[in-house]
Amino acid sequence: MSQSITIKDIAQLLGLSKSTVSRALKDHPDISPETKRAVKEIAERLHYKPNHVAISLRHRKSRMIGLLVPNISYFFFPSVIEGIEEIVHQHGYQLMILQSNESYDREVNGIDTMLANNVEGILASVSRRTEDFSHFKNVIDRDIPIVFFDRVPEEIKADMVLVDDIRGTYDGVKHLLETGRKRIAICIGHPNLLISKNRLKGYKMALHEAGMEIKDEYIISGQSIDEVESATHQLLNQDTPPDGIFAISDLTMTGIMKSIYTNRLRIPEDIAVIGFCEEPFSTMYNPPLSAIQPMGFEIGKIATEVLFNRIQAEHSFMVTPEIHNITSRMVIRGST
Amino acid sequence: MSQSITIKDIAQLLGLSKSTVSRALKDHPDISPETKRAVKEIAERLHYKPNHVAISLRHRKSRMIGLLVPNISYFFFPSVIEGIEEIVHQHGYQLMILQSNESYDREVNGIDTMLANNVEGILASVSRRTEDFSHFKNVIDRDIPIVFFDRVPEEIKADMVLVDDIRGTYDGVKHLLETGRKRIAICIGHPNLLISKNRLKGYKMALHEAGMEIKDEYIISGQSIDEVESATHQLLNQDTPPDGIFAISDLTMTGIMKSIYTNRLRIPEDIAVIGFCEEPFSTMYNPPLSAIQPMGFEIGKIATEVLFNRIQAEHSFMVTPEIHNITSRMVIRGST
DNA sequence: ACCGGTTTCGCAACCGGTTGCGGTTGATAA
DNA sequence: TTATCAACCGCAACCGGTTGCGAAACCGGT
């Protein structure tokens, strides 16, 4: 009972050849109805399950999509993955998830194992430490469709799906201005990432448009909750502390809120808070936060749809890559 | 440039046979040093990468571990996955993650694809809707090691790794009692799950030991944040509302806190809160929560270590299954 | 010159399915 | 009776590696 049963077993039991069994199982017209019935019945009875590995080897196709993410912990990416899974399963594919953990080596490694496992397409969000993108060029050279999302490389020609970073930040900061805030700070992430640059750009645009000065001491950053928390602590304890703050991500938001709590500031009386923040986190705080929803679920869905379009298209490399900007939604709650 | 290069390509280029190339690449003693050098050099130059699918087919081994979880969204499971990945990668294996999304069919399906992909071992946390466990028996019959964690089936003989649910809840409730709370409520999850039963048991033990009555109206439940929130709302607005509440999980904690916030109750003056809650969520609330840390990271690590022990042992089915209880850590913060 | 032993490599089967092509059988038409 | 053709099925190669076994080539010893 320990070995799984194969086409050969069925063939021997019925005195047929492997080929006949194989064809019978997939309703090939060359096979007589009686043979088909017999084969299918015994296959059913023995719980025959085709071996994906063998099929993958023969067809050079695996019905698997590779997903490369920096991490799946806590924020944002879980939502993206939910969106991805929905589409992937609609197509009868499986998802192979690899985490880079923000390590360049593991990212390269992950791409390698995906290729070695014959994935038919790749969804990727790059590590913040990645500055050499040749492993991705490799994928493209091998004609394997790849779609980047959220954290995208600037210099690669491929499909991209991302939130409208500039617009989202611009809207958020503008909303702070409209509610009367005069000293608005921002906390950004790793400067390597395009999203950091773009979100900072949106911040500056909004301030500039309002004729306000951009002060360097109101621009802080951090890679972890703790780093953000202490950076925020410094920010809040300077001579002219900000009266509004924009958080670039769920992670930075957490650090900021912790610092505000320990500084016993009242929200929104003392300081207003808004930023990119995914459900359900924005409503875990007290008061619930006004937020720009990055809509990870939609990003995942759209990126996967784009990917399947490429997979199904012939000569996908001929089609020019597209950039999809997802417009994020701003929800106003008690923090502004 | 689009096709990946194979052992055959190298063989032809050097006028050797496939077998010689294969052996040269893995330093087989039968091959002369010069041949090895030549083969390795050209393999390097052509970026030869062995095809995992072919190897998997031949060896009936994939160097892949299958992970089945209800979902990877938001709470708890991401931490577990981090722990799992650490060990899996230490062994040079890859992780294949499947989500059941709390659906029985998708759980069965997920197990099937894992088997079809020749995973060498399975880590599983069952869906709350699962009541028939024959798909797991299947795995065991095929001699594929499987380790359950957190949400484990009661009637299957296999290794289990779980937090000490009874003890954790007992400790938490006892702590509420020690800080003077008299009317302690609990919010549990789906009654199908052993963890719900056990955690409820710990709650009753603590109350019983203190000579206190167990009131049904203080035992609420919910499957989603919204359900928990409205159940908590009812709980808090009855004639004799509780002055302490225990949350069975991060998810229920979120619903409880939302309800407490909207009811404008003060923590811990009006009501004390404690429960199973993973970092960093327990510190996102205001005040930061006293919590029993389920230690997902450790669970993942230990479950995976147990699994690899099984994989490496011969006749793993001979060894009697073990149950590993992880003692959770209680951290007291501002909410009690 | 012959024998035994080592070194080095190739043949072919195998893992589990898939598929082009060719063969056998029986019925039908000429 | 024989040529024709469809219906049905098997042979064998293939995907990309792995491996048992045998063989050729070369060695030194006698």
mmCIF file of C-alpha atoms in Angstrom, chain B residues 59-335:
data_model
loop_
_atom_site.group_PDB
_atom_site.id
_atom_site.type_symbol
_atom_site.label_atom_id
_atom_site.label_comp_id
_atom_site.label_asym_id
_atom_site.label_seq_id
_atom_site.Cartn_x
_atom_site.Cartn_y
_atom_site.Cartn_z
ATOM 1 C CA HIS B 59 14.768 9.365 -7.501
ATOM 2 C CA ARG B 60 11.173 9.648 -6.475
ATOM 3 C CA LYS B 61 12.452 12.442 -4.309
ATOM 4 C CA SER B 62 12.001 16.118 -4.798
ATOM 5 C CA ARG B 63 13.848 17.820 -1.997
ATOM 6 C CA MET B 64 10.574 19.572 -1.352
ATOM 7 C CA ILE B 65 8.517 19.847 1.798
ATOM 8 C CA GLY B 66 4.813 20.475 1.505
ATOM 9 C CA LEU B 67 3.121 22.899 3.852
ATOM 10 C CA LEU B 68 -0.623 22.943 4.266
ATOM 11 C CA VAL B 69 -2.132 25.842 6.166
ATOM 12 C CA PRO B 70 -5.628 27.275 6.376
ATOM 13 C CA ASN B 71 -4.297 30.639 5.252
ATOM 14 C CA ILE B 72 -1.168 32.675 5.399
ATOM 15 C CA SER B 73 -2.914 35.937 5.996
ATOM 16 C CA TYR B 74 -2.193 38.352 8.732
ATOM 17 C CA PHE B 75 -1.750 36.391 11.935
ATOM 18 C CA PHE B 76 0.200 33.532 13.394
ATOM 19 C CA PHE B 77 0.884 31.394 10.322
ATOM 20 C CA PRO B 78 3.386 33.833 8.827
ATOM 21 C CA SER B 79 5.472 33.431 11.965
ATOM 22 C CA VAL B 80 5.201 29.690 11.737
ATOM 23 C CA ILE B 81 6.298 29.779 8.130
ATOM 24 C CA GLU B 82 9.367 31.787 9.033
ATOM 25 C CA GLY B 83 10.386 29.111 11.480
ATOM 26 C CA ILE B 84 9.700 26.392 8.950
ATOM 27 C CA GLU B 85 11.685 28.072 6.211
ATOM 28 C CA GLU B 86 14.706 28.423 8.410
ATOM 29 C CA ILE B 87 14.991 24.677 8.948
ATOM 30 C CA VAL B 88 13.891 23.704 5.475
ATOM 31 C CA HIS B 89 16.601 25.812 3.897
ATOM 32 C CA GLN B 90 19.178 24.564 6.324
ATOM 33 C CA HIS B 91 18.571 21.147 4.849
ATOM 34 C CA GLY B 92 18.742 22.470 1.313
ATOM 35 C CA TYR B 93 15.090 21.757 0.700
ATOM 36 C CA GLN B 94 12.384 23.895 -0.807
ATOM 37 C CA LEU B 95 8.989 24.660 0.622
ATOM 38 C CA MET B 96 5.742 24.205 -1.259
ATOM 39 C CA ILE B 97 2.967 26.156 0.407
ATOM 40 C CA LEU B 98 -0.677 25.283 -0.144
ATOM 41 C CA GLN B 99 -3.602 27.101 1.450
ATOM 42 C CA SER B 100 -6.834 25.353 2.215
ATOM 43 C CA ASN B 101 -8.654 28.608 2.899
ATOM 44 C CA GLU B 102 -10.613 26.666 5.467
ATOM 45 C CA SER B 103 -12.130 24.585 2.703
ATOM 46 C CA TYR B 104 -12.213 20.821 3.020
ATOM 47 C CA ASP B 105 -12.088 20.264 -0.720
ATOM 48 C CA ARG B 106 -9.090 22.458 -1.201
ATOM 49 C CA GLU B 107 -7.375 20.736 1.661
ATOM 50 C CA VAL B 108 -7.820 17.324 0.052
ATOM 51 C CA ASN B 109 -6.789 18.809 -3.248
ATOM 52 C CA GLY B 110 -3.704 20.338 -1.713
ATOM 53 C CA ILE B 111 -2.594 17.027 -0.264
ATOM 54 C CA ASP B 112 -3.068 15.441 -3.667
ATOM 55 C CA THR B 113 -0.874 17.933 -5.467
ATOM 56 C CA MET B 114 1.776 17.583 -2.826
ATOM 57 C CA LEU B 115 1.846 13.835 -3.326
ATOM 58 C CA ALA B 116 1.751 14.229 -7.098
ATOM 59 C CA ASN B 117 4.794 16.446 -6.786
ATOM 60 C CA ASN B 118 6.725 13.913 -4.754
ATOM 61 C CA VAL B 119 7.118 15.973 -1.623
ATOM 62 C CA GLU B 120 9.270 14.156 0.875
ATOM 63 C CA GLY B 121 7.355 15.281 3.900
ATOM 64 C CA ILE B 122 4.314 17.301 4.879
ATOM 65 C CA LEU B 123 3.601 19.873 7.546
ATOM 66 C CA ALA B 124 -0.073 20.442 8.095
ATOM 67 C CA SER B 125 -2.507 22.534 10.067
ATOM 68 C CA VAL B 126 -6.027 21.434 9.342
ATOM 69 C CA SER B 127 -8.957 23.477 8.188
ATOM 70 C CA ARG B 128 -11.670 24.055 10.729
ATOM 71 C CA ARG B 129 -14.222 22.476 8.459
ATOM 72 C CA THR B 130 -12.361 19.195 8.190
ATOM 73 C CA GLU B 131 -14.054 16.279 9.889
ATOM 74 C CA ASP B 132 -12.970 13.413 7.644
ATOM 75 C CA PHE B 133 -9.279 12.736 7.855
ATOM 76 C CA SER B 134 -8.856 9.970 5.295
ATOM 77 C CA HIS B 135 -6.693 12.129 3.047
ATOM 78 C CA PHE B 136 -4.161 12.275 5.845
ATOM 79 C CA LYS B 137 -4.339 8.546 6.396
ATOM 80 C CA ASN B 138 -3.498 8.212 2.744
ATOM 81 C CA VAL B 139 -0.305 10.128 3.278
ATOM 82 C CA ILE B 140 0.682 7.944 6.183
ATOM 83 C CA ASP B 141 -0.113 4.779 4.234
ATOM 84 C CA ARG B 142 2.265 5.917 1.552
ATOM 85 C CA ASP B 143 4.997 6.240 4.130
ATOM 86 C CA ILE B 144 5.353 9.944 3.682
ATOM 87 C CA PRO B 145 6.217 11.592 6.968
ATOM 88 C CA ILE B 146 3.679 14.137 8.158
ATOM 89 C CA VAL B 147 3.735 16.430 11.148
ATOM 90 C CA PHE B 148 0.719 18.347 12.342
ATOM 91 C CA PHE B 149 0.970 21.620 14.165
ATOM 92 C CA ASP B 150 -1.371 24.006 15.950
ATOM 93 C CA ARG B 151 -4.584 22.712 14.506
ATOM 94 C CA VAL B 152 -4.215 18.985 14.767
ATOM 95 C CA PRO B 153 -6.636 16.140 14.067
ATOM 96 C CA GLU B 154 -7.561 14.187 17.167
ATOM 97 C CA GLU B 155 -7.875 10.779 15.639
ATOM 98 C CA ILE B 156 -4.743 10.471 13.545
ATOM 99 C CA LYS B 157 -1.604 8.762 14.723
ATOM 100 C CA ALA B 158 1.159 11.141 13.752
ATOM 101 C CA ASP B 159 3.573 13.618 15.219
ATOM 102 C CA MET B 160 2.005 16.748 16.609
ATOM 103 C CA VAL B 161 3.485 20.051 17.627
ATOM 104 C CA LEU B 162 1.288 22.438 19.503
ATOM 105 C CA VAL B 163 1.323 25.081 22.121
ATOM 106 C CA ASP B 164 0.294 24.044 25.535
ATOM 107 C CA ASP B 165 -3.212 25.382 25.049
ATOM 108 C CA ILE B 166 -4.637 24.366 28.369
ATOM 109 C CA ARG B 167 -1.707 25.690 30.328
ATOM 110 C CA GLY B 168 -1.492 28.936 28.372
ATOM 111 C CA THR B 169 -5.128 29.763 28.876
ATOM 112 C CA TYR B 170 -5.018 28.651 32.475
ATOM 113 C CA ASP B 171 -2.092 30.948 33.164
ATOM 114 C CA GLY B 172 -3.728 33.891 31.441
ATOM 115 C CA VAL B 173 -7.016 33.530 33.244
ATOM 116 C CA LYS B 174 -5.254 32.971 36.539
ATOM 117 C CA HIS B 175 -3.357 36.175 36.000
ATOM 118 C CA LEU B 176 -6.622 38.016 35.478
ATOM 119 C CA LEU B 177 -7.912 36.540 38.716
ATOM 120 C CA GLU B 178 -4.790 37.506 40.580
ATOM 121 C CA THR B 179 -5.149 41.096 39.463
ATOM 122 C CA GLY B 180 -8.565 41.151 41.050
ATOM 123 C CA ARG B 181 -10.902 40.486 38.169
ATOM 124 C CA LYS B 182 -14.146 38.841 39.157
ATOM 125 C CA ARG B 183 -16.123 38.421 35.952
ATOM 126 C CA ILE B 184 -13.945 36.908 33.291
ATOM 127 C CA ALA B 185 -15.159 36.201 29.787
ATOM 128 C CA ILE B 186 -13.545 34.245 26.985
ATOM 129 C CA CYS B 187 -13.924 34.349 23.244
ATOM 130 C CA ILE B 188 -13.221 31.068 21.504
ATOM 131 C CA GLY B 189 -13.015 30.033 17.871
ATOM 132 C CA HIS B 190 -14.562 27.195 15.944
ATOM 133 C CA PRO B 191 -15.691 24.385 18.286
ATOM 134 C CA ASN B 192 -14.444 21.786 15.763
ATOM 135 C CA LEU B 193 -10.884 22.612 16.581
ATOM 136 C CA LEU B 194 -9.054 20.898 19.374
ATOM 137 C CA ILE B 195 -7.323 24.136 20.261
ATOM 138 C CA SER B 196 -10.689 25.735 20.969
ATOM 139 C CA LYS B 197 -11.682 22.892 23.204
ATOM 140 C CA ASN B 198 -8.404 22.842 25.055
ATOM 141 C CA ARG B 199 -8.223 26.553 25.568
ATOM 142 C CA LEU B 200 -11.739 26.546 26.891
ATOM 143 C CA LYS B 201 -10.699 23.749 29.215
ATOM 144 C CA GLY B 202 -7.855 25.861 30.602
ATOM 145 C CA TYR B 203 -10.278 28.708 31.189
ATOM 146 C CA LYS B 204 -12.646 26.484 33.109
ATOM 147 C CA MET B 205 -9.824 24.955 35.113
ATOM 148 C CA ALA B 206 -8.613 28.329 36.301
ATOM 149 C CA LEU B 207 -12.082 29.509 37.248
ATOM 150 C CA HIS B 208 -12.911 26.249 38.936
ATOM 151 C CA GLU B 209 -9.740 26.303 40.952
ATOM 152 C CA ALA B 210 -10.643 29.764 42.178
ATOM 153 C CA GLY B 211 -14.064 28.483 43.168
ATOM 154 C CA MET B 212 -15.804 30.620 40.617
ATOM 155 C CA GLU B 213 -18.884 29.814 38.656
ATOM 156 C CA ILE B 214 -18.731 29.313 34.906
ATOM 157 C CA LYS B 215 -21.320 31.381 33.150
ATOM 158 C CA ASP B 216 -22.342 30.556 29.607
ATOM 159 C CA GLU B 217 -23.038 34.166 28.792
ATOM 160 C CA TYR B 218 -19.350 34.869 29.342
ATOM 161 C CA ILE B 219 -18.336 32.375 26.683
ATOM 162 C CA ILE B 220 -18.647 33.845 23.233
ATOM 163 C CA SER B 221 -17.260 32.880 19.857
ATOM 164 C CA GLY B 222 -16.769 34.066 16.298
ATOM 165 C CA GLN B 223 -15.102 33.038 13.082
ATOM 166 C CA SER B 224 -14.157 36.442 11.730
ATOM 167 C CA ILE B 225 -13.157 39.802 13.103
ATOM 168 C CA ASP B 226 -16.646 41.143 12.452
ATOM 169 C CA GLU B 227 -18.391 38.221 14.122
ATOM 170 C CA VAL B 228 -16.182 38.542 17.161
ATOM 171 C CA GLU B 229 -16.710 42.273 17.295
ATOM 172 C CA SER B 230 -20.474 42.021 17.383
ATOM 173 C CA ALA B 231 -20.406 39.113 19.825
ATOM 174 C CA THR B 232 -18.176 41.193 22.075
ATOM 175 C CA HIS B 233 -20.497 44.140 21.696
ATOM 176 C CA GLN B 234 -23.354 42.079 23.064
ATOM 177 C CA LEU B 235 -21.139 40.732 25.807
ATOM 178 C CA LEU B 236 -20.132 44.185 26.951
ATOM 179 C CA ASN B 237 -23.640 45.595 26.927
ATOM 180 C CA GLN B 238 -25.350 43.078 29.144
ATOM 181 C CA ASP B 239 -26.432 43.788 32.694
ATOM 182 C CA THR B 240 -23.313 42.562 34.415
ATOM 183 C CA PRO B 241 -20.573 42.991 31.841
ATOM 184 C CA PRO B 242 -17.245 41.243 32.406
ATOM 185 C CA ASP B 243 -14.278 43.074 33.862
ATOM 186 C CA GLY B 244 -11.750 40.851 32.156
ATOM 187 C CA ILE B 245 -11.628 39.020 28.872
ATOM 188 C CA PHE B 246 -9.451 36.339 27.370
ATOM 189 C CA ALA B 247 -8.942 36.171 23.593
ATOM 190 C CA ILE B 248 -8.196 32.824 22.086
ATOM 191 C CA SER B 249 -6.236 34.149 19.106
ATOM 192 C CA ASP B 250 -4.940 37.240 17.334
ATOM 193 C CA LEU B 251 -8.020 37.304 15.193
ATOM 194 C CA THR B 252 -10.462 37.259 18.081
ATOM 195 C CA MET B 253 -8.278 39.763 19.874
ATOM 196 C CA THR B 254 -8.721 42.184 17.012
ATOM 197 C CA GLY B 255 -12.493 41.907 17.132
ATOM 198 C CA ILE B 256 -12.531 42.293 20.892
ATOM 199 C CA MET B 257 -10.342 45.368 20.837
ATOM 200 C CA LYS B 258 -12.384 47.016 18.137
ATOM 201 C CA SER B 259 -15.492 46.526 20.208
ATOM 202 C CA ILE B 260 -13.826 47.839 23.359
ATOM 203 C CA TYR B 261 -12.619 50.906 21.465
ATOM 204 C CA THR B 262 -16.044 51.705 20.084
ATOM 205 C CA ASN B 263 -17.612 51.153 23.484
ATOM 206 C CA ARG B 264 -15.083 53.658 24.797
ATOM 207 C CA LEU B 265 -14.074 51.443 27.661
ATOM 208 C CA ARG B 266 -10.798 52.154 29.375
ATOM 209 C CA ILE B 267 -8.136 49.451 29.507
ATOM 210 C CA PRO B 268 -7.354 48.212 32.071
ATOM 211 C CA GLU B 269 -9.577 50.337 34.330
ATOM 212 C CA ASP B 270 -12.924 49.175 32.960
ATOM 213 C CA ILE B 271 -11.803 45.897 31.497
ATOM 214 C CA ALA B 272 -8.629 43.887 31.440
ATOM 215 C CA VAL B 273 -7.556 42.098 28.278
ATOM 216 C CA ILE B 274 -5.219 39.213 27.731
ATOM 217 C CA GLY B 275 -5.017 36.364 25.242
ATOM 218 C CA PHE B 276 -3.010 34.470 22.732
ATOM 219 C CA CYS B 277 -1.421 37.107 20.588
ATOM 220 C CA GLU B 278 1.621 37.026 18.402
ATOM 221 C CA GLU B 279 4.283 39.670 18.144
ATOM 222 C CA PRO B 280 4.202 42.334 16.882
ATOM 223 C CA PHE B 281 0.445 42.612 17.089
ATOM 224 C CA SER B 282 0.181 42.684 20.844
ATOM 225 C CA THR B 283 2.126 45.945 20.876
ATOM 226 C CA MET B 284 0.116 47.585 18.140
ATOM 227 C CA TYR B 285 -2.782 48.253 20.450
ATOM 228 C CA ASN B 286 -3.065 51.003 22.971
ATOM 229 C CA PRO B 287 -2.225 50.155 25.644
ATOM 230 C CA PRO B 288 0.061 47.338 24.532
ATOM 231 C CA LEU B 289 -1.479 44.048 25.457
ATOM 232 C CA SER B 290 -0.547 41.496 28.016
ATOM 233 C CA ALA B 291 -0.366 38.336 25.989
ATOM 234 C CA ILE B 292 0.354 34.657 25.838
ATOM 235 C CA GLN B 293 2.759 34.353 22.942
ATOM 236 C CA PRO B 294 1.950 31.268 20.915
ATOM 237 C CA MET B 295 5.480 31.416 19.526
ATOM 238 C CA GLY B 296 4.699 30.529 15.971
ATOM 239 C CA PHE B 297 8.336 30.759 14.984
ATOM 240 C CA GLU B 298 9.324 28.059 17.466
ATOM 241 C CA ILE B 299 6.421 25.874 16.490
ATOM 242 C CA GLY B 300 7.469 26.061 12.875
ATOM 243 C CA LYS B 301 11.060 25.257 13.703
ATOM 244 C CA ILE B 302 10.282 22.343 15.938
ATOM 245 C CA ALA B 303 7.662 20.855 13.649
ATOM 246 C CA THR B 304 10.134 20.959 10.788
ATOM 247 C CA GLU B 305 12.905 19.439 12.848
ATOM 248 C CA VAL B 306 10.629 16.607 13.857
ATOM 249 C CA LEU B 307 9.706 16.139 10.221
ATOM 250 C CA PHE B 308 13.301 15.895 9.064
ATOM 251 C CA ASN B 309 14.008 13.380 11.780
ATOM 252 C CA ARG B 310 11.277 11.237 10.313
ATOM 253 C CA ILE B 311 12.525 11.737 6.783
ATOM 254 C CA GLN B 312 16.023 10.738 7.675
ATOM 255 C CA ALA B 313 14.977 7.778 9.782
ATOM 256 C CA GLU B 314 14.350 4.522 8.013
ATOM 257 C CA HIS B 315 11.032 2.881 8.558
ATOM 258 C CA SER B 316 9.728 6.044 10.070
ATOM 259 C CA PHE B 317 6.346 4.411 10.468
ATOM 260 C CA MET B 318 7.805 2.105 13.076
ATOM 261 C CA VAL B 319 8.563 4.892 15.499
ATOM 262 C CA THR B 320 5.629 5.812 17.654
ATOM 263 C CA PRO B 321 4.327 9.322 17.067
ATOM 264 C CA GLU B 322 5.185 11.990 19.564
ATOM 265 C CA ILE B 323 3.293 14.987 20.812
ATOM 266 C CA HIS B 324 5.374 18.070 21.421
ATOM 267 C CA ASN B 325 3.905 20.682 23.680
ATOM 268 C CA ILE B 326 5.470 24.092 23.365
ATOM 269 C CA THR B 327 5.119 26.037 26.546
ATOM 270 C CA SER B 328 4.030 29.505 25.643
ATOM 271 C CA ARG B 329 5.392 32.620 27.253
ATOM 272 C CA MET B 330 3.231 35.115 29.079
ATOM 273 C CA VAL B 331 4.196 38.765 28.776
ATOM 274 C CA ILE B 332 2.492 41.241 31.023
ATOM 275 C CA ARG B 333 1.936 44.705 29.620
ATOM 276 C CA GLY B 334 -0.497 47.534 30.118
ATOM 277 C CA SER B 335 -3.792 45.797 29.459
#
